[in-house]
Amino acid sequence: MISMRAEPRTLNPLAAVDAASKELLSLLHADLVHIHRPSQRTQAALARDWTVSADGLRYTLRLRRSLRFSDGAPLTADDVVFSFQALLDERTKAPARDLLRIQGRFPTIRKLDADTVELVLPAPYAPAERLFDSLAILPRHKLEATFREGKLLEAWNLTTAPASTAGAGPFRLKEYLPGQRIVLERNPYYWKRDGAGRALPYLDELVVLFMPDQEAEALRFRAGDIHLLSRVSARNFRSLQSGPGSPQRVMTDLGPGLEQHLLFFNLNDVEKRGLSGLRSKRVWMQDPRFRKAISQAIDRQALARLAYQGKATPIVHHVSPGNRLWHVAVGAAPVRNVAAAERELRAMGLVRKGEWLMDGNGSPVEFSIAVNAGNLEQQQMATLVQEDLRGLGIRVTVAPLEFRSLIDRVMRTLDYEAAMLALRDGDVDPTPQMPMLLSTGAMHFWRPGQAAAAFPWEAEIDRLMQAQNSTMDPARRRELYGRVQQLVATELPFIALVSPHTLVGAHRELGNLQPAVLAPHLLDGLDVIFWKNGNGRR
Amino acid sequence: MSRFLHRRLLLALAAWHCLLALAAWLSPQPPLRQYRDFPSAPPTPIHIQTADGRLSWPYVCALTPHPIDFGVYLEDCQQQFGLRLLTLRPDGQLALLQSEGPERFFLLGTDEFGRDIFSRMLAGGLLSVGTGLGATLVALALASVAGGVAGFYGGFADSALSRTAELLMAAPLLYLLLAVRAALPIQMDPVHAFWIAIAMVSLVGWTRPARLVRGVVLSARTRGYVLASRGFGAGPSHLLRRHILPEALPVLWTQAALLAPQFVLLEVTLGFLGLGLPEPSPSWGSMMASLRQYDTLTSRWWMWSPAVALTISLLLFSGYAQSLEEAAGEQEPTEGTQWDATYSEMEGVTKRQ
């Protein structure tokens, strides 16, 4: 029995945008190439193997033999071609279509023979094989008619009878009770087998409960009603580890995850927008020495220890050590150094008069940090940063804001001084970070809506990111991305604070758990999980 | 009996507020100071017996954080620090209770930042109760003016003020406050935030007493002595000040006893939702926000302290309001005035509240 934070909104992989639907559908469908979560590398799934042409544009994928959907119908190259056509067809209006857009154009796919397909990319795209992950292969025999009518996105909604759906994932839908639970049963036609040749999955049935509240989820886990718990908060982790019933649970700390908390300043040229209050502060906010001083004055160890009870790791740039393939250590572990911070501030001409720090015009150096009111740990970190900076004579106000209002201020109205945000990476590869890192990117949060790079280091990051994306050599990519991490750590477009650990819990009697920092943490390996004490019931 | 109880409750209420007002200066620790090596520490045990069982002056033992378990502290009674009453803190403030040696004495434990809960509870009480009382004063002043003008002049002034009051009463209070808070600038220093909290609460709280004052004024303005005074040439402002508004005083007094706890609770609610005074200023509401965590709720009982203090405050206020009501009920009706009618109307409103 597992739980989800929300009810899924659809059973259609092409229409799914919310996390709950995606999580559920990952159990019902299969992809050609899959990212193995624990190792963070790609591995063959429905495709037996694949080859890439020398120019990096042509991917030839061979399917496994005698694949079947959960209704028993055979899965062939026609279904693969249909799935890609359906996704890429403009009439379908699939939200995931844009994931395949490479330099403004889309790949094309064709069938070579009954077991082989060829995908041609419009331009070299380094992490192309990772694109196949989570792209569900759909049954043509069930969906072709609705596709021809142009109504594919409306098919397979929550009222659809379980028997009219089919997928190639480890489980298939058995029953859906709105507001209560979803029951999945074992897919007898699933392609994967264990070492002894026994068909997977081991579990006969999987019950998914909906639990919107993290505290309620932890309570049900404590009571033994839920057997797997992904995303445990540090606070609950401690009490689940040692509280009543703890011998029944295995709690695992996977170390730093793929979430990074950042503090950043408003680096926009605000006089253009008429936000006069920010104009005088811009002089010091845009000075990298100021940001360096702030970074040196923050006690990241205290943030990790007090806000996350030690279940977080201090970081200096946006790639967490949890990203095992791409993280590059820059300098020594960050340690608070108030004397160095004070030197930087003095060099900028910011001097202390009495209790508070003053700028060249005699105005106090003070700013507010906007934080997400729904994130308790972030508010606690802001309070600790406030106290740390008081030591430098900087008065900081913490302003908890509703999340959408915070994003609106950062990305649209630009009416803020400093803010804290959490970046959550869906994958470890550098390329998905491009909308955030490129100076013209849609998620370039410290200076959104730029036409060109405003600082020399922004132009350098642009160049490095473009270069790594068009290089197929992994070692060269790593070197280029390492330089990006170095630039971020020294120029500080944002001040990276901590990366919380990924914490998971499971019933002691469950075997073959494969917890991973990559989402969905525990759910990805559900096809091999088994009950040690019994024969596969739920 | 009732009058006796009434006096006692008034005394208890005053004493409680004095304690809050004074104790903010008598806190054992500065309420904003973070002792980062002692997060979520339970109350420091006070010992009165030495190792060999003899009675001794109260002392505390040295505390060290457990090397692995978060929030667990080890006591080392080889090092003992006696408690001292009314001493000077290192920052020069007078402290009611302090331990000798290192400042590691937390009467009611610490929060997740290692801040002393007892000191924060007292300082937070001053802010929360201060906001409540301040807002009550402002709301009653607004209510006297609005109710007085509406009742005395009638006509357009009456309609305009009454409809405004009804509009505010119809709007859901909390959402109204959330909207007002969202419209304010995000950067605010604590002093401004305090006054804004008072303004916000009183802005939505003046309506009910204003209606009652209006009723009293409406009935008082046609009374004999008012008409006589008017006949002698008194102007409207003199009539209102000298003859009419004094009639409304008992109404205002009871309303104060009823509104103050409501407003304290409103401030606490705003703080609880993260919309009250900004960190690091303590307020009962913001201190109670961490009780939303199951773990804190069940395993850190000392985090309940502000809730206990709030309950005491509210019980004292409601007991006092009730005793006022009973006192009014015991009074003999005075013949020939409409005062009682107004009072019973007020009681009706009180009960509906």
XYZ file of N, CA and C in Angstrom, chain B residues 257-346:
270
model
N -14.361 44.612 27.423
C -14.065 43.298 28.003
C -14.345 42.177 27.012
N -15.299 42.422 26.098
C -15.618 41.385 25.115
C -14.687 41.417 23.916
N -14.329 42.644 23.499
C -13.550 42.775 22.277
C -12.076 42.435 22.487
N -11.524 42.838 23.643
C -10.080 42.646 23.860
C -9.658 41.198 23.611
N -10.326 40.196 24.241
C -9.875 38.825 23.975
C -10.052 38.424 22.519
N -11.136 38.922 21.901
C -11.333 38.594 20.477
C -10.178 39.120 19.642
N -9.755 40.337 19.972
C -8.688 40.959 19.180
C -7.349 40.289 19.464
N -7.128 39.899 20.718
C -5.882 39.165 21.028
C -5.851 37.888 20.191
N -7.010 37.225 20.161
C -7.096 35.962 19.414
C -6.876 36.203 17.917
N -7.382 37.328 17.437
C -7.220 37.667 16.016
C -5.743 37.895 15.692
N -5.057 38.608 16.577
C -3.624 38.855 16.361
C -2.870 37.536 16.376
N -3.251 36.663 17.316
C -2.584 35.359 17.409
C -2.839 34.550 16.126
N -4.076 34.634 15.627
C -4.395 33.916 14.384
C -3.533 34.426 13.235
N -3.419 35.750 13.120
C -2.596 36.318 12.050
C -1.152 35.854 12.186
N -0.644 35.878 13.421
C 0.739 35.426 13.664
C 0.892 33.961 13.325
N -0.110 33.161 13.688
C -0.084 31.722 13.429
C -0.013 31.445 11.927
N -0.713 32.298 11.155
C -0.723 32.119 9.699
C 0.481 32.777 9.042
N 1.385 33.353 9.849
C 2.582 33.972 9.285
C 2.321 35.353 8.727
N 1.211 35.997 9.157
C 0.878 37.307 8.604
C 0.925 38.405 9.662
N 1.401 38.058 10.829
C 1.461 39.051 11.900
C 2.812 39.743 11.899
N 3.359 39.952 13.098
C 4.661 40.602 13.208
C 5.726 39.724 12.563
N 6.650 40.322 11.793
C 7.659 39.502 11.112
C 8.695 38.949 12.093
N 9.318 37.835 11.711
C 10.442 37.294 12.480
C 11.530 38.362 12.554
N 12.316 38.425 13.619
C 12.328 37.523 14.760
C 11.433 37.954 15.923
N 10.603 39.022 15.736
C 9.769 39.466 16.856
C 8.896 38.320 17.352
N 8.868 38.104 18.659
C 8.031 37.010 19.142
C 6.578 37.461 19.249
N 5.664 36.597 18.885
C 4.256 36.828 19.215
C 3.683 35.439 19.470
N 2.636 35.368 20.282
C 2.114 34.038 20.636
C 1.729 33.259 19.395
N 1.158 33.974 18.434
C 0.711 33.301 17.208
C 1.870 32.689 16.452
N 2.930 33.481 16.221
C 4.036 32.944 15.424
C 4.765 31.843 16.191
N 4.756 31.947 17.543
C 5.405 30.883 18.322
C 4.623 29.571 18.215
N 3.291 29.706 18.084
C 2.472 28.490 18.029
C 2.474 27.852 16.639
N 3.010 28.599 15.639
C 2.963 28.082 14.269
C 3.682 26.735 14.149
N 4.741 26.555 14.965
C 5.487 25.296 14.808
C 4.716 24.100 15.387
N 3.620 24.371 16.120
C 2.812 23.256 16.642
C 2.052 22.542 15.533
N 2.098 23.114 14.326
C 1.443 22.444 13.198
C 2.162 21.141 12.843
N 3.439 21.054 13.236
C 4.175 19.815 12.961
C 3.773 18.752 13.977
N 3.477 17.586 13.458
C 3.057 16.503 14.336
C 4.111 16.216 15.391
N 5.360 16.206 14.939
C 6.460 15.852 15.828
C 6.582 16.848 16.982
N 6.511 18.156 16.645
C 6.595 19.189 17.675
C 5.394 19.079 18.616
N 4.235 18.864 18.023
C 2.998 18.794 18.790
C 3.059 17.680 19.838
N 3.633 16.556 19.469
C 3.594 15.415 20.376
C 4.828 15.279 21.248
N 6.008 15.678 20.742
C 7.191 15.370 21.541
C 7.873 16.590 22.148
N 7.408 17.798 21.871
C 8.028 18.979 22.494
C 6.964 19.729 23.270
N 6.586 19.215 24.408
C 5.453 19.776 25.132
C 5.677 21.231 25.527
N 6.951 21.625 25.710
C 7.205 23.002 26.158
C 6.870 24.034 25.091
N 6.702 23.568 23.823
C 6.314 24.499 22.769
C 4.853 24.930 22.931
N 4.131 24.258 23.813
C 2.734 24.614 24.086
C 2.618 25.853 24.989
N 3.718 26.297 25.581
C 3.643 27.382 26.578
C 2.838 28.598 26.108
N 3.072 29.121 24.876
C 2.268 30.281 24.479
C 0.777 29.961 24.420
N 0.428 28.715 24.088
C -0.994 28.343 24.041
C -1.580 28.385 25.447
N -0.800 27.926 26.425
C -1.275 27.951 27.811
C -1.459 29.395 28.263
N -0.466 30.244 27.938
C -0.557 31.657 28.329
C -1.767 32.315 27.675
N -2.000 31.993 26.426
C -3.148 32.570 25.707
C -4.451 32.128 26.367
N -4.524 30.848 26.744
C -5.735 30.331 27.387
C -5.988 31.072 28.701
N -4.940 31.286 29.470
C -5.111 32.000 30.746
C -5.667 33.396 30.478
N -5.063 34.084 29.520
C -5.512 35.439 29.182
C -6.983 35.450 28.802
N -7.347 34.530 27.894
C -8.718 34.528 27.389
C -9.711 34.164 28.481
N -9.329 33.215 29.358
C -10.234 32.829 30.446
C -10.465 34.003 31.383
N -9.385 34.739 31.707
C -9.528 35.889 32.594
C -10.448 36.928 31.971
N -10.246 37.202 30.695
C -11.089 38.194 30.021
C -12.550 37.755 29.992
N -12.759 36.491 29.633
C -14.154 36.072 29.497
C -14.818 36.009 30.857
N -14.058 35.608 31.900
C -14.610 35.609 33.259
C -15.003 37.013 33.672
N -14.151 37.980 33.313
C -14.431 39.363 33.696
C -15.670 39.883 32.960
N -15.738 39.565 31.648
C -16.896 40.022 30.870
C -18.182 39.439 31.442
N -18.108 38.175 31.849
C -19.288 37.517 32.409
C -19.696 38.174 33.731
N -18.694 38.493 34.540
C -19.012 39.099 35.829
C -19.611 40.491 35.627
N -19.145 41.196 34.570
C -19.742 42.499 34.258
C -21.213 42.341 33.909
N -21.498 41.315 33.152
C -22.858 41.048 32.721
C -23.748 40.744 33.920
N -23.181 39.899 34.818
C -23.946 39.542 36.020
C -24.189 40.766 36.875
N -23.153 41.607 36.990
C -23.285 42.829 37.784
C -24.401 43.698 37.211
N -24.478 43.770 35.905
C -25.520 44.575 35.265
C -26.900 43.997 35.571
N -26.979 42.663 35.561
C -28.236 41.992 35.829
C -28.715 42.231 37.245
N -27.776 42.418 38.202
C -28.147 42.610 39.611
C -28.666 44.001 39.894
N -28.317 44.970 38.985
C -28.695 46.352 39.253
C -30.220 46.542 39.197
N -30.725 47.365 40.130
C -32.158 47.650 40.144
C -32.516 48.504 38.949
N -33.626 48.180 38.293
C -34.018 49.028 37.170
C -34.384 50.431 37.666
N -33.946 51.456 36.937
C -34.255 52.819 37.310
C -35.499 53.251 36.546
N -36.457 53.748 37.312
C -37.717 54.109 36.662
C -37.545 55.347 35.773
N -38.334 55.368 34.724
C -38.410 56.575 33.915
C -37.279 56.758 32.922
N -36.383 55.801 32.799
C -35.341 55.939 31.769
C -35.409 54.747 30.840
N -34.795 54.916 29.667
C -34.757 53.803 28.727
C -33.423 53.080 28.798
N -32.678 53.393 29.841
C -31.321 52.869 29.977
C -31.311 51.346 29.985
N -32.311 50.788 30.728
C -32.318 49.330 30.854
C -32.606 48.637 29.538
N -33.502 49.280 28.785
C -33.833 48.699 27.484
C -32.564 48.584 26.646
N -31.767 49.671 26.676
C -30.533 49.666 25.901
C -29.595 48.586 26.405
N -29.568 48.491 27.754
C -28.654 47.522 28.336
C -29.047 46.102 27.971
N -30.364 45.846 28.004
C -30.744 44.476 27.670
C -30.513 44.195 26.195
N -30.627 45.252 25.385
C -30.314 45.058 23.963
C -28.847 44.646 23.839
N -28.025 45.362 24.643
C -26.614 45.077 24.611
C -26.333 43.648 25.072
